[in-house]
């Protein structure tokens, strides 16, 4: 009898070793290949055109896949999977909103945002409105939107690395710092072209992994989506409510309003994120734009479909009690479902499937923070410090601007790492909500008005930015996302008076209204030399205000 008992611990230990070894091999392979791609892209990076807009060399297929990679963040994989597992139809709506947001980007914004010498939203609005005073406002808005998102992604990267290698909690800070160092290397040396290569690589890796996991889930239920959904609904313990929108926020009036506000915030906020729009500026040609749209939307739609399947599988195979015990928001459901799909491995730390999924999530997070950091640094170098001019007195050279952008990458990355290490144990949802609410409330009004409204002015931009951002901050600080619930930022305190977890239903209309009032109330004539500050040292072409320009 004992002779048959001894091999079991040995096999479990061997499986654990193989799982961790595979995680290490995949991780090192991704890091090595991505660093090599950044090294290949680093040539001629002392020119802002190459550093900021090197993605133009990727072509429509590569450009579309890079946009898809930027669009797929850890929140898309982890939070949406958790929402599907715990809230059913609500999570499915969130996945659909993600795809709808990208369709909005590629069909409405991609064409107007293209242009030579345009690298940031500040560049675009400076040329569009012929007024360089909007640069500072857009630079501030971009940093306010991107920095909280960067902190959350870095914190997630550190946690995923510790789980992937089965490290103790004390290694969390070191893993976060290591992720930050890789992020700085990718952004500072690779520029837009290097980070574009990484996003393309990430898109293929993540798609392959989620297709594998979704296939394993469907195989458990005879490849019947109906059977999968029924099993998830029964395991949820919510009965028919699982198939009705409103489970995540509640079925009362406040819950319905919260759901509408969240969906609007997700669609508009994701569509106008500066690291997404920055990827659109170098695209050239209408035909290329259409091809890029197809190659951007199709992978994201397929990935979101797989996320829905995996989320339903987590609900059916793991169950909401175990998921919420691990994480109240369900963010661990993607990793937990690997245990149910690979039960003979002896736990997640011994599962090769867990190792592969964890590596894919880490690759997603790392590539996302690289794109966010580059966009934030670009806003510092161009929108806050001002673009370079050849031969301009007292102005930096083009190479000097790129050096400043690289230093900005290092500073922004260091600050984000520091904040991420100081916020362990706190629910990051409030930071994500603030980032998306700020993006949805400020950037769509100024962009859409600048594109489609004839008499929109720089004053409208300033009113929208400086009026809406404080409103978003105040409402978020006194919302249930900050206090009063078990998943709040301060769960042991309750000082909220604003009933909605996401303020978008109030702040998005406020942003449009403030932009409109400011544009009408304070008309500002364009200064005679405003047309010279296009970021490329040449005067812009006459502005044509036709819709869709």
Short mmCIF file of C-alpha atoms in Angstrom, two decimals, residues 289-483:
data_model
loop_
_atom_site.label_atom_id
_atom_site.label_comp_id
_atom_site.label_asym_id
_atom_site.label_seq_id
_atom_site.Cartn_x
_atom_site.Cartn_y
_atom_site.Cartn_z
CA UNK A 289 -7.79 53.51 -42.05
CA UNK A 290 -10.55 51.08 -43.02
CA UNK A 291 -8.14 48.14 -42.97
CA UNK A 292 -6.78 49.25 -39.61
CA UNK A 293 -10.34 49.44 -38.26
CA UNK A 294 -11.00 45.83 -39.23
CA UNK A 295 -7.75 44.60 -37.72
CA UNK A 296 -8.40 46.56 -34.53
CA UNK A 297 -12.05 45.65 -33.94
CA UNK A 298 -12.00 41.97 -34.91
CA UNK A 299 -9.38 40.78 -32.34
CA UNK A 300 -10.99 42.79 -29.53
CA UNK A 301 -14.46 41.45 -30.39
CA UNK A 302 -13.13 37.88 -30.41
CA UNK A 303 -11.29 38.43 -27.13
CA UNK A 304 -14.38 39.90 -25.43
CA UNK A 305 -16.43 36.92 -26.62
CA UNK A 306 -13.88 34.58 -25.05
CA UNK A 307 -13.91 36.64 -21.85
CA UNK A 308 -17.69 36.19 -21.61
CA UNK A 309 -17.33 32.43 -22.05
CA UNK A 310 -14.56 32.26 -19.42
CA UNK A 311 -16.58 34.38 -16.99
CA UNK A 312 -19.59 32.10 -17.34
CA UNK A 313 -17.27 29.13 -16.89
CA UNK A 314 -15.90 30.63 -13.67
CA UNK A 315 -19.44 31.06 -12.34
CA UNK A 316 -20.39 27.49 -13.27
CA UNK A 317 -17.18 25.67 -12.29
CA UNK A 318 -15.84 27.75 -9.38
CA UNK A 319 -18.93 29.44 -7.97
CA UNK A 320 -19.51 32.98 -6.68
CA UNK A 321 -18.73 32.15 -3.03
CA UNK A 322 -15.16 31.06 -3.72
CA UNK A 323 -14.65 33.91 -6.21
CA UNK A 324 -15.83 36.64 -3.82
CA UNK A 325 -13.88 35.06 -0.95
CA UNK A 326 -10.72 35.47 -3.03
CA UNK A 327 -11.62 38.94 -4.35
CA UNK A 328 -14.95 40.77 -3.78
CA UNK A 329 -14.75 42.27 -7.25
CA UNK A 330 -14.13 38.94 -8.95
CA UNK A 331 -10.79 39.98 -10.42
CA UNK A 332 -9.23 36.59 -9.68
CA UNK A 333 -11.91 34.56 -11.48
CA UNK A 334 -9.84 34.23 -14.68
CA UNK A 335 -6.99 32.63 -12.75
CA UNK A 336 -9.26 30.60 -10.48
CA UNK A 337 -11.06 28.92 -13.38
CA UNK A 338 -7.76 27.34 -14.43
CA UNK A 339 -7.85 25.25 -11.24
CA UNK A 340 -11.28 23.89 -12.13
CA UNK A 341 -10.15 23.16 -15.69
CA UNK A 342 -6.95 21.46 -14.50
CA UNK A 343 -7.99 19.72 -11.24
CA UNK A 344 -5.27 17.05 -11.37
CA UNK A 345 -2.51 19.64 -11.11
CA UNK A 346 -2.90 19.89 -7.33
CA UNK A 347 -3.67 23.60 -7.12
CA UNK A 348 -3.03 26.76 -9.12
CA UNK A 349 0.67 26.94 -8.26
CA UNK A 350 1.15 23.48 -9.80
CA UNK A 351 -0.90 24.04 -12.95
CA UNK A 352 0.68 24.66 -16.33
CA UNK A 353 -2.60 26.20 -17.46
CA UNK A 354 -2.41 28.63 -14.55
CA UNK A 355 1.18 29.49 -15.51
CA UNK A 356 0.25 30.19 -19.13
CA UNK A 357 -2.76 32.34 -18.20
CA UNK A 358 -0.79 34.26 -15.55
CA UNK A 359 1.96 34.99 -18.08
CA UNK A 360 -0.61 36.25 -20.59
CA UNK A 361 -2.16 38.55 -17.99
CA UNK A 362 1.29 39.82 -17.00
CA UNK A 363 2.20 40.46 -20.65
CA UNK A 364 -1.07 42.34 -21.05
CA UNK A 365 -0.40 44.49 -18.02
CA UNK A 366 3.23 45.20 -18.86
CA UNK A 367 2.54 46.25 -22.44
CA UNK A 368 -0.38 48.40 -21.33
CA UNK A 369 1.67 50.32 -18.77
CA UNK A 370 4.34 50.93 -21.42
CA UNK A 371 1.79 52.56 -23.74
CA UNK A 372 0.25 54.61 -20.91
CA UNK A 373 3.66 55.79 -19.69
CA UNK A 374 4.71 56.86 -23.19
CA UNK A 375 1.48 58.84 -23.66
CA UNK A 376 1.88 60.54 -20.27
CA UNK A 377 5.51 61.43 -20.98
CA UNK A 378 4.56 62.77 -24.42
CA UNK A 379 2.02 65.09 -22.81
CA UNK A 380 4.72 66.37 -20.46
CA UNK A 381 7.27 66.93 -23.24
CA UNK A 382 4.93 68.50 -25.81
CA UNK A 383 1.83 69.83 -24.09
CA UNK A 384 3.25 71.10 -20.79
CA UNK A 385 6.82 71.93 -21.84
CA UNK A 386 5.95 72.89 -25.43
CA UNK A 387 7.19 71.35 -28.69
CA UNK A 388 10.62 71.96 -30.17
CA UNK A 389 11.31 74.29 -33.09
CA UNK A 390 14.22 74.13 -35.46
CA UNK A 391 16.22 77.30 -35.11
CA UNK A 392 13.86 78.85 -32.56
CA UNK A 393 15.58 81.00 -29.94
CA UNK A 394 15.39 79.62 -26.46
CA UNK A 395 13.57 76.52 -27.64
CA UNK A 396 14.79 72.97 -27.43
CA UNK A 397 16.07 71.13 -30.46
CA UNK A 398 14.15 68.13 -31.72
CA UNK A 399 16.70 65.78 -30.14
CA UNK A 400 16.34 67.75 -26.91
CA UNK A 401 12.59 67.21 -26.95
CA UNK A 402 13.05 63.46 -27.28
CA UNK A 403 15.55 63.50 -24.41
CA UNK A 404 13.01 65.38 -22.31
CA UNK A 405 10.34 62.82 -23.20
CA UNK A 406 12.63 60.00 -22.10
CA UNK A 407 13.35 61.74 -18.81
CA UNK A 408 9.61 62.25 -18.41
CA UNK A 409 9.12 58.50 -18.92
CA UNK A 410 11.55 57.81 -16.08
CA UNK A 411 9.98 60.37 -13.72
CA UNK A 412 6.39 59.33 -14.42
CA UNK A 413 7.34 55.68 -14.07
CA UNK A 414 9.14 56.24 -10.76
CA UNK A 415 6.20 58.18 -9.31
CA UNK A 416 3.73 55.52 -10.45
CA UNK A 417 5.84 52.75 -8.90
CA UNK A 418 6.05 54.66 -5.62
CA UNK A 419 2.29 55.28 -5.44
CA UNK A 420 1.55 51.66 -6.42
CA UNK A 421 3.72 50.34 -3.59
CA UNK A 422 1.96 52.63 -1.10
CA UNK A 423 -1.57 51.55 -2.03
CA UNK A 424 -1.33 47.79 -1.45
CA UNK A 425 -4.43 46.39 0.23
CA UNK A 426 -6.70 49.09 -1.20
CA UNK A 427 -9.35 48.38 -3.81
CA UNK A 428 -8.08 49.94 -7.07
CA UNK A 429 -11.61 50.23 -8.48
CA UNK A 430 -11.95 53.84 -7.32
CA UNK A 431 -8.82 54.82 -9.27
CA UNK A 432 -10.08 53.05 -12.40
CA UNK A 433 -13.49 54.68 -12.03
CA UNK A 434 -11.92 58.11 -11.60
CA UNK A 435 -9.64 57.65 -14.62
CA UNK A 436 -12.45 56.56 -16.94
CA UNK A 437 -14.90 59.14 -15.58
CA UNK A 438 -12.37 61.94 -16.10
CA UNK A 439 -11.62 60.75 -19.64
CA UNK A 440 -15.31 60.38 -20.54
CA UNK A 441 -16.30 63.75 -19.06
CA UNK A 442 -13.54 65.95 -20.47
CA UNK A 443 -12.06 64.51 -23.65
CA UNK A 444 -15.18 63.64 -25.74
CA UNK A 445 -16.66 67.15 -25.37
CA UNK A 446 -13.52 68.96 -26.48
CA UNK A 447 -12.73 66.50 -29.28
CA UNK A 448 -16.23 66.21 -30.73
CA UNK A 449 -16.90 69.93 -30.51
CA UNK A 450 -13.54 70.70 -32.12
CA UNK A 451 -14.27 68.25 -34.94
CA UNK A 452 -17.94 68.95 -35.62
CA UNK A 453 -18.77 72.40 -34.17
CA UNK A 454 -17.79 75.39 -36.27
CA UNK A 455 -17.39 78.09 -33.60
CA UNK A 456 -15.82 76.08 -30.81
CA UNK A 457 -12.96 77.97 -29.13
CA UNK A 458 -10.04 77.44 -26.78
CA UNK A 459 -12.09 78.96 -23.96
CA UNK A 460 -14.53 76.06 -24.28
CA UNK A 461 -11.60 73.65 -23.84
CA UNK A 462 -10.47 75.40 -20.68
CA UNK A 463 -13.99 75.51 -19.22
CA UNK A 464 -14.44 71.79 -19.89
CA UNK A 465 -11.08 70.79 -18.39
CA UNK A 466 -10.86 73.09 -15.39
CA UNK A 467 -14.56 72.88 -14.59
CA UNK A 468 -15.23 69.17 -15.04
CA UNK A 469 -12.14 67.56 -13.50
CA UNK A 470 -12.80 69.03 -9.99
CA UNK A 471 -16.44 67.95 -10.28
CA UNK A 472 -15.38 64.38 -11.08
CA UNK A 473 -12.93 64.37 -8.15
CA UNK A 474 -15.52 65.67 -5.64
CA UNK A 475 -18.27 63.25 -6.69
CA UNK A 476 -15.88 60.28 -6.69
CA UNK A 477 -14.55 61.23 -3.22
CA UNK A 478 -18.06 61.19 -1.78
CA UNK A 479 -19.40 58.20 -3.71
CA UNK A 480 -19.87 54.57 -2.57
CA UNK A 481 -16.68 53.75 -4.47
CA UNK A 482 -14.73 55.70 -1.83
CA UNK A 483 -16.57 54.68 1.37
#
